[in-house]
């Protein structure tokens, strides 16, 4: 197998197309081309072909990861799962995650902070936030830090569950008192609001009628 051309990829700065038979066979980082000492006319060894295959798989996973990150932020585990579902080999995914982390495009703590801020505005409480972030594979300590920092920045942590409870209570007004209490408590729990303070909110709203 003879290399008959090395062309910079216009769509991927820093990447090179390796041409075989006049057609692109691999698109790999330029440093891989230098590492293998590729030049036009050189014959590829089996080891070189294997290295190009692996580098091309990694490059594809990196580009796929970048496209996902352009659409929205991801945690490391979530992005890894997404890349594997798209068919990228596990070794390529692991290498892509390392490169994206080194480029500071992946940051699990930063992701957790952004997630907590955004979802709390949508009415999710601390327990729900912890649960959801754990499902996304975020480290427990990072989750705790992100939630704690957010709670410290909130002037009145009961204002949101109180507003949610009042709105939901109005929708349940036709129910018997005990059924209304159960439904309202379950609603707040699903939203991630639990504990003695939230029970106080519940009682206050029910007394309001």
Tab-separated table of C-alpha atoms in Angstrom:
chain	number	residue	atom	x	y	z
A	1	UNK	CA	0.000	0.000	0.000
A	2	UNK	CA	1.621	3.221	-1.211
A	3	UNK	CA	0.874	6.750	0.013
A	4	UNK	CA	0.283	8.896	-3.052
A	5	UNK	CA	-0.726	12.103	-1.336
A	6	UNK	CA	-0.914	13.994	1.978
A	7	UNK	CA	-3.472	16.799	1.952
A	8	UNK	CA	-4.489	19.142	4.794
A	9	UNK	CA	-8.167	18.620	5.570
A	10	UNK	CA	-9.896	21.978	4.926
A	11	UNK	CA	-12.725	21.070	7.307
A	12	UNK	CA	-10.487	19.946	10.145
A	13	UNK	CA	-7.599	22.289	10.981
A	14	UNK	CA	-4.581	20.313	12.158
A	15	UNK	CA	-5.689	17.135	10.374
A	16	UNK	CA	-4.285	15.506	7.249
A	17	UNK	CA	-5.901	13.292	4.652
A	18	UNK	CA	-3.749	10.317	3.691
A	19	UNK	CA	-4.478	9.408	0.057
A	20	UNK	CA	-4.249	5.888	-1.301
A	21	UNK	CA	-5.068	5.345	-4.947
A	22	UNK	CA	-6.001	8.988	-5.271
A	23	UNK	CA	-8.681	8.802	-2.586
A	24	UNK	CA	-8.642	9.702	1.127
A	25	UNK	CA	-8.048	6.514	3.105
A	26	UNK	CA	-7.582	8.099	6.528
A	27	UNK	CA	-7.995	11.506	8.111
A	28	UNK	CA	-5.649	11.778	11.083
A	29	UNK	CA	-3.949	14.468	13.186
A	30	UNK	CA	-0.922	15.944	11.462
A	31	UNK	CA	1.317	14.820	14.308
A	32	UNK	CA	0.487	11.173	13.492
A	33	UNK	CA	1.716	11.758	9.939
A	34	UNK	CA	4.967	13.150	11.366
A	35	UNK	CA	5.223	10.357	13.917
A	36	UNK	CA	5.021	7.726	11.171
A	37	UNK	CA	7.321	9.652	8.859
A	38	UNK	CA	4.789	9.535	6.056
A	39	UNK	CA	5.696	11.096	2.733
A	40	UNK	CA	4.328	10.752	-0.768
A	41	UNK	CA	5.476	7.469	-2.294
A	42	UNK	CA	6.237	5.697	0.975
A	43	UNK	CA	5.047	2.106	1.398
A	44	UNK	CA	2.963	1.505	4.507
A	45	UNK	CA	3.904	-1.290	6.871
A	46	UNK	CA	1.303	-3.320	8.736
A	47	UNK	CA	2.117	-1.424	11.931
A	48	UNK	CA	1.660	1.913	10.148
A	49	UNK	CA	-1.719	0.844	8.799
A	50	UNK	CA	-2.821	-0.246	12.280
A	51	UNK	CA	-1.675	3.099	13.729
A	52	UNK	CA	-3.510	5.022	11.019
A	53	UNK	CA	-6.666	2.982	11.618
A	54	UNK	CA	-6.550	3.724	15.350
A	55	UNK	CA	-5.768	7.419	14.809
A	56	UNK	CA	-8.619	7.774	12.313
A	57	UNK	CA	-11.050	6.142	14.750
A	58	UNK	CA	-9.871	8.498	17.496
A	59	UNK	CA	-10.155	11.512	15.207
A	60	UNK	CA	-13.693	10.533	14.298
A	61	UNK	CA	-14.642	10.184	17.956
A	62	UNK	CA	-13.094	13.554	18.796
A	63	UNK	CA	-14.995	15.307	16.002
A	64	UNK	CA	-18.227	13.602	16.990
A	65	UNK	CA	-17.650	14.655	20.592
A	66	UNK	CA	-17.002	18.240	19.553
A	67	UNK	CA	-20.248	18.346	17.596
A	68	UNK	CA	-22.150	17.111	20.644
A	69	UNK	CA	-20.453	19.693	22.858
A	70	UNK	CA	-21.296	22.461	20.410
A	71	UNK	CA	-24.980	21.625	20.826
A	72	UNK	CA	-24.875	21.525	24.638
A	73	UNK	CA	-22.615	20.751	27.584
A	74	UNK	CA	-22.042	17.118	28.566
A	75	UNK	CA	-20.448	15.308	31.458
A	76	UNK	CA	-17.607	12.892	30.728
A	77	UNK	CA	-19.612	9.716	31.298
A	78	UNK	CA	-22.616	10.966	29.346
A	79	UNK	CA	-20.462	11.898	26.350
A	80	UNK	CA	-18.605	8.579	26.496
A	81	UNK	CA	-21.900	6.689	26.411
A	82	UNK	CA	-23.143	8.795	23.509
A	83	UNK	CA	-19.984	8.196	21.456
A	84	UNK	CA	-20.142	4.451	22.076
A	85	UNK	CA	-23.805	4.378	21.012
A	86	UNK	CA	-22.737	6.047	17.768
A	87	UNK	CA	-20.467	3.091	17.094
A	88	UNK	CA	-17.047	4.471	18.017
A	89	UNK	CA	-14.752	1.779	19.506
A	90	UNK	CA	-14.152	1.982	23.240
A	91	UNK	CA	-10.434	2.658	22.775
A	92	UNK	CA	-11.180	5.566	20.430
A	93	UNK	CA	-13.749	6.960	22.841
A	94	UNK	CA	-11.305	6.811	25.749
A	95	UNK	CA	-8.634	8.594	23.692
A	96	UNK	CA	-11.149	11.211	22.509
A	97	UNK	CA	-12.270	11.892	26.074
A	98	UNK	CA	-8.645	12.445	27.107
A	99	UNK	CA	-8.100	14.903	24.245
A	100	UNK	CA	-11.327	16.805	24.879
A	101	UNK	CA	-10.483	17.042	28.587
A	102	UNK	CA	-6.981	18.296	27.785
A	103	UNK	CA	-8.553	20.927	25.511
A	104	UNK	CA	-10.766	21.944	28.474
A	105	UNK	CA	-13.893	21.161	26.511
A	106	UNK	CA	-14.938	18.638	29.165
A	107	UNK	CA	-15.204	19.649	32.819
A	108	UNK	CA	-17.470	17.571	35.048
A	109	UNK	CA	-17.549	20.073	37.913
A	110	UNK	CA	-18.322	22.949	35.562
A	111	UNK	CA	-21.011	20.830	33.914
A	112	UNK	CA	-22.549	19.983	37.303
A	113	UNK	CA	-22.641	23.653	38.297
A	114	UNK	CA	-24.320	24.661	35.035
A	115	UNK	CA	-26.776	21.758	35.285
A	116	UNK	CA	-27.780	22.669	38.849
A	117	UNK	CA	-28.247	26.341	37.983
A	118	UNK	CA	-30.336	25.607	34.876
A	119	UNK	CA	-32.501	22.813	36.289
A	120	UNK	CA	-33.158	24.571	39.578
A	121	UNK	CA	-34.674	27.429	37.595
A	122	UNK	CA	-37.071	24.861	36.151
A	123	UNK	CA	-38.250	23.829	39.602
A	124	UNK	CA	-35.996	20.902	40.467
A	125	UNK	CA	-34.981	20.546	44.089
A	126	UNK	CA	-31.706	19.327	45.633
A	127	UNK	CA	-32.625	15.644	45.849
A	128	UNK	CA	-33.790	15.509	42.231
A	129	UNK	CA	-30.641	17.322	41.079
A	130	UNK	CA	-28.401	14.884	42.937
A	131	UNK	CA	-30.289	11.917	41.499
A	132	UNK	CA	-30.214	13.194	37.925
A	133	UNK	CA	-26.526	14.100	38.006
A	134	UNK	CA	-25.668	10.683	39.447
A	135	UNK	CA	-27.488	9.047	36.525
A	136	UNK	CA	-25.313	11.133	34.193
A	137	UNK	CA	-22.219	9.670	35.841
A	138	UNK	CA	-21.023	12.741	37.722
A	139	UNK	CA	-18.867	12.037	40.777
A	140	UNK	CA	-20.740	12.243	44.093
A	141	UNK	CA	-18.343	14.788	45.586
A	142	UNK	CA	-18.716	17.060	42.552
A	143	UNK	CA	-22.487	16.767	42.791
A	144	UNK	CA	-22.423	17.681	46.462
A	145	UNK	CA	-20.183	20.669	45.830
A	146	UNK	CA	-22.307	21.974	42.946
A	147	UNK	CA	-25.570	21.651	44.894
A	148	UNK	CA	-24.064	23.131	48.052
A	149	UNK	CA	-22.644	26.125	46.183
A	150	UNK	CA	-26.011	26.757	44.556
A	151	UNK	CA	-27.901	26.525	47.836
A	152	UNK	CA	-25.452	28.950	49.444
A	153	UNK	CA	-26.200	31.469	46.702
A	154	UNK	CA	-29.974	31.303	47.111
A	155	UNK	CA	-31.379	34.000	49.377
A	156	UNK	CA	-34.499	32.042	50.364
A	157	UNK	CA	-34.243	28.299	49.650
A	158	UNK	CA	-37.916	27.777	50.506
A	159	UNK	CA	-39.252	30.375	48.079
A	160	UNK	CA	-39.228	27.994	45.130
A	161	UNK	CA	-40.880	24.970	46.801
A	162	UNK	CA	-43.435	27.351	48.312
A	163	UNK	CA	-44.329	28.794	44.903
A	164	UNK	CA	-44.523	25.318	43.351
A	165	UNK	CA	-46.642	23.993	46.214
A	166	UNK	CA	-49.099	26.877	45.992
A	167	UNK	CA	-49.541	26.418	42.262
A	168	UNK	CA	-50.033	22.666	42.573
A	169	UNK	CA	-52.352	23.028	45.579
A	170	UNK	CA	-54.646	25.261	43.531
A	171	UNK	CA	-54.886	22.497	40.915
A	172	UNK	CA	-55.805	19.949	43.606
A	173	UNK	CA	-58.383	22.074	45.379
A	174	UNK	CA	-61.283	19.750	44.517
A	175	UNK	CA	-59.770	16.767	46.353
A	176	UNK	CA	-60.475	15.632	49.877
A	177	UNK	CA	-57.976	17.127	52.385
A	178	UNK	CA	-55.992	13.928	52.995
A	179	UNK	CA	-55.805	13.064	49.296
A	180	UNK	CA	-54.737	16.615	48.553
A	181	UNK	CA	-51.972	16.357	51.160
A	182	UNK	CA	-50.676	13.069	49.732
A	183	UNK	CA	-50.703	14.316	46.151
A	184	UNK	CA	-48.986	17.557	47.063
A	185	UNK	CA	-46.305	15.794	49.132
A	186	UNK	CA	-45.651	13.352	46.287
A	187	UNK	CA	-45.396	16.224	43.810
A	188	UNK	CA	-42.790	18.050	45.902
A	189	UNK	CA	-40.840	14.813	46.418
A	190	UNK	CA	-40.747	14.149	42.660
A	191	UNK	CA	-39.412	17.645	42.204
A	192	UNK	CA	-36.638	16.868	44.681
A	193	UNK	CA	-37.875	18.777	47.702
A	194	UNK	CA	-37.900	16.769	50.937
A	195	UNK	CA	-37.134	17.232	54.610
A	196	UNK	CA	-38.644	18.923	57.632
A	197	UNK	CA	-38.479	22.414	56.124
A	198	UNK	CA	-40.391	21.282	53.044
A	199	UNK	CA	-42.967	19.602	55.269
A	200	UNK	CA	-43.397	22.996	56.877
A	201	UNK	CA	-44.012	24.496	53.433
A	202	UNK	CA	-46.594	21.791	52.766
A	203	UNK	CA	-48.447	22.485	55.996
A	204	UNK	CA	-48.388	26.215	55.383
A	205	UNK	CA	-49.862	25.877	51.890
A	206	UNK	CA	-52.576	23.485	53.054
A	207	UNK	CA	-53.580	25.903	55.816
A	208	UNK	CA	-53.958	28.603	53.183
A	209	UNK	CA	-56.649	26.477	51.603
